[in-house]
C-alpha positions as a printed Julia matrix, in Angstrom:
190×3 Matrix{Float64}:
 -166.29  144.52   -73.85
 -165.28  147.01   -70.95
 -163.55  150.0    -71.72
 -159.94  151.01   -71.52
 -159.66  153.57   -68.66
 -157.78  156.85   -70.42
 -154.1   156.44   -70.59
 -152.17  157.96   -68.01
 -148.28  158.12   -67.19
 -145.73  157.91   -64.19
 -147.5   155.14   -62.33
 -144.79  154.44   -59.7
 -144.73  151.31   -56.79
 -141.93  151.1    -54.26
 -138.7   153.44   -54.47
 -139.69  156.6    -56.94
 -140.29  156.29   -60.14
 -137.51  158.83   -61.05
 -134.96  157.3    -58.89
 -135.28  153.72   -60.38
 -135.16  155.41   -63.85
 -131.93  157.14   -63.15
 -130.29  154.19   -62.74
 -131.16  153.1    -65.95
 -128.48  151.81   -68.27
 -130.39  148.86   -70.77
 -133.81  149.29   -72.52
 -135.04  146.41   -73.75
 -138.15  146.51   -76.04
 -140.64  144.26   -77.24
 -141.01  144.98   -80.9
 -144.99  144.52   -82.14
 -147.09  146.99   -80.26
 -144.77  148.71   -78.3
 -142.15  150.13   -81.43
 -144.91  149.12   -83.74
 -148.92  149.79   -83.86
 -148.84  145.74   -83.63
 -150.93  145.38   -87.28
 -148.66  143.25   -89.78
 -149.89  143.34   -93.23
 -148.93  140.65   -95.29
 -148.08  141.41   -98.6
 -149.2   139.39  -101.7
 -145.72  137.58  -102.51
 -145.22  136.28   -98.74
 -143.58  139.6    -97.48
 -144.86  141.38   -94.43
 -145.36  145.11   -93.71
 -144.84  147.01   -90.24
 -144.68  150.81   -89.71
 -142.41  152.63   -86.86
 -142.42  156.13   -85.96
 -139.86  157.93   -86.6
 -140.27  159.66   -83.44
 -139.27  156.42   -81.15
 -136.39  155.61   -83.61
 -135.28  159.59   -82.89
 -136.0   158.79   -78.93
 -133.52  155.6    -79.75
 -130.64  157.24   -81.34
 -130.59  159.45   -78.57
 -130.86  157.45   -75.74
 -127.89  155.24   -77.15
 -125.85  158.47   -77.78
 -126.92  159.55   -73.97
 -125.55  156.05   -72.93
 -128.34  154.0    -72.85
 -128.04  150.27   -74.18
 -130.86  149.26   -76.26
 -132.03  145.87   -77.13
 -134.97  144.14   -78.87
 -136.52  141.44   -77.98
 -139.44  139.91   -80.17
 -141.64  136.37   -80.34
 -141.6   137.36   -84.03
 -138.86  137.01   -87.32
 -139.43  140.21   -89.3
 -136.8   141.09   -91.92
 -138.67  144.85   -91.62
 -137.29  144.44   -87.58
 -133.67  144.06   -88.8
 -133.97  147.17   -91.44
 -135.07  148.91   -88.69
 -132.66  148.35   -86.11
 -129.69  148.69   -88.35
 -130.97  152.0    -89.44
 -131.16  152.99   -85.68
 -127.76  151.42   -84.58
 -129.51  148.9    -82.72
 -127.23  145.69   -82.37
 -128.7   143.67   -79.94
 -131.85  142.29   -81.71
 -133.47  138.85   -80.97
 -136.14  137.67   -82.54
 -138.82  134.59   -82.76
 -138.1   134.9    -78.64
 -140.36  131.8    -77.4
 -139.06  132.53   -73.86
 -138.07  135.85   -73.62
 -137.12  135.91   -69.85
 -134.17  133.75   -70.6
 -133.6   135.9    -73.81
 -133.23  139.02   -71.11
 -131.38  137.09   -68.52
 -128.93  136.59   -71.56
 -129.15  140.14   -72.64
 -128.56  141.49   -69.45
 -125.37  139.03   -69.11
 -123.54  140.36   -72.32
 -124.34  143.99   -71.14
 -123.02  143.41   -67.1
 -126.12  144.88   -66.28
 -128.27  143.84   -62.89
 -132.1   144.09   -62.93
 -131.95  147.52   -61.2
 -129.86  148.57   -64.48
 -132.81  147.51   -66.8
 -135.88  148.9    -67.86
 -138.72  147.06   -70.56
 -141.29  147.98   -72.26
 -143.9   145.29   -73.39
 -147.41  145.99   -74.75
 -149.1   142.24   -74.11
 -149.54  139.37   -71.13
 -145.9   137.41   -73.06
 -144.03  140.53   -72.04
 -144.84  140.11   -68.48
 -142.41  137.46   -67.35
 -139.82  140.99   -68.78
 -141.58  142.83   -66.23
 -140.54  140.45   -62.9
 -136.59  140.41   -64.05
 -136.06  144.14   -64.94
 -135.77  147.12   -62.62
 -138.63  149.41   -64.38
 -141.33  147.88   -65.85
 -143.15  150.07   -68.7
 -146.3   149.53   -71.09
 -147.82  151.27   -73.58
 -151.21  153.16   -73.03
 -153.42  150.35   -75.25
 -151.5   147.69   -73.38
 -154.23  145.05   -71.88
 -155.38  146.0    -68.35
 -153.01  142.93   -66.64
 -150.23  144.54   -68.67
 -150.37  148.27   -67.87
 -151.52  147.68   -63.57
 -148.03  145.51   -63.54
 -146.53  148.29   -65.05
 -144.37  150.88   -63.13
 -144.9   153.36   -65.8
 -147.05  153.61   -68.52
 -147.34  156.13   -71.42
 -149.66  158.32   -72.63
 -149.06  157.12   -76.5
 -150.45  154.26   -77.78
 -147.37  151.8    -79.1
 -145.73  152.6    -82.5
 -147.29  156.4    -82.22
 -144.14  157.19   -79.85
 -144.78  155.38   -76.7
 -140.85  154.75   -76.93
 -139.76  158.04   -77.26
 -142.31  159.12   -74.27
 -140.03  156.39   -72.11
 -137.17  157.68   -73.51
 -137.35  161.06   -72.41
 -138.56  160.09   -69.33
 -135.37  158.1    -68.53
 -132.85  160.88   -69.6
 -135.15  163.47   -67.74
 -134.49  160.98   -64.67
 -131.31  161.26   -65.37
 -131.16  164.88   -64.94
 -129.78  164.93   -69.12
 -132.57  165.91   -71.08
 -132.36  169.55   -71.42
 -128.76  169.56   -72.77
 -130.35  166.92   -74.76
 -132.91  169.39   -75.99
 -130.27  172.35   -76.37
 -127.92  170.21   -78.27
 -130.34  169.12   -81.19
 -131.88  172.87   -81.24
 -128.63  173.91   -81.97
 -128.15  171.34   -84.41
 -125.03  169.85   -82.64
 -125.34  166.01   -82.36
């Protein structure tokens, strides 16, 4: 087995980095190793277990309040996924995705959005068809090799230990938003 080489962030190809994220309007997420560590524990009467930061549900809430669409999109059916999401405000969730390209093609049809308007973050080589059909393409730090050199960004996190939020504030600091961001919720106005 080789190993990973240490995670590093801000990889950028073609126009910069921070001008394609500016333009940012949609993030769509993969759900299991990118919001989530990617372990699913199965619990003894059929149910299943999955644990999400609370740090990239924070970096959710307020990308949507900064104006950012957010969407899910996962080859998975978790009722844990849909707890989630609700709790967040998220209401653009699709799940047990066997093609998720055309699930994104549809997402980004509902929201008006072109592929310059979207950025997605994927973790694994299914969420690289996402990459070709968005305008940013981001990974998490223990994303597979194939994943993270097609990326445009990657983060320093691992996924589900606030990869997300990471992306997040890189968007809004694109954006030229994140300090009033950061002044707002130190003065607890939200």
């Amino acid at each position: 087995m080789t190993a990973r080489p240490a995670p590093q962030a801000r990889i950028a190809r073609g126009p910069s980095l921070r001008a394609r994220a500016a333009r940012i309007r949609l993030l769509v997420l993969d759900v299991d190793g990118v919001l989530t560590d990617g372990l699913i524990r199965f619990e003894p009467g059929g149910g299943e277990t999955k644990t999400f930061h609370v740090r990239d549900g924070h970096g959710l809430v307020v990308a949507q309040r900064a104006g950012i669409g957010v969407a899910l999109v996962s080859g998975r059916t978790s009722r844990a996924v849909d707890l989630r999401a609700k709790e967040l405000g998220i209401r653009d969730v699709h799940q047990g995705c066997r093609e998720k390209a055309g699930t994104l093609a549809r997402i980004r049809r509902k929201w008006k959005a072109g592929p310059e308007e979207v950025a997605v973050m994927g973790d694994d080589l299914v969420d690289l068809p996402l990459f070709r059909e968005a305008g940013l393409a981001l990974a998490v730090s223990d994303a597979p090799v194939e994943v993270r050199t097609r990326a445009d960004w990657v983060s320093r996190s691992p996924g589900g230990r606030g990869a997300v939020r990471e992306a997040v504030e890189m968007l809004l600091k694109a954006r030229g938003s994140w300090e009033a961001i950061v002044r707002s919720e130190a003065e607890g106005k939200r």
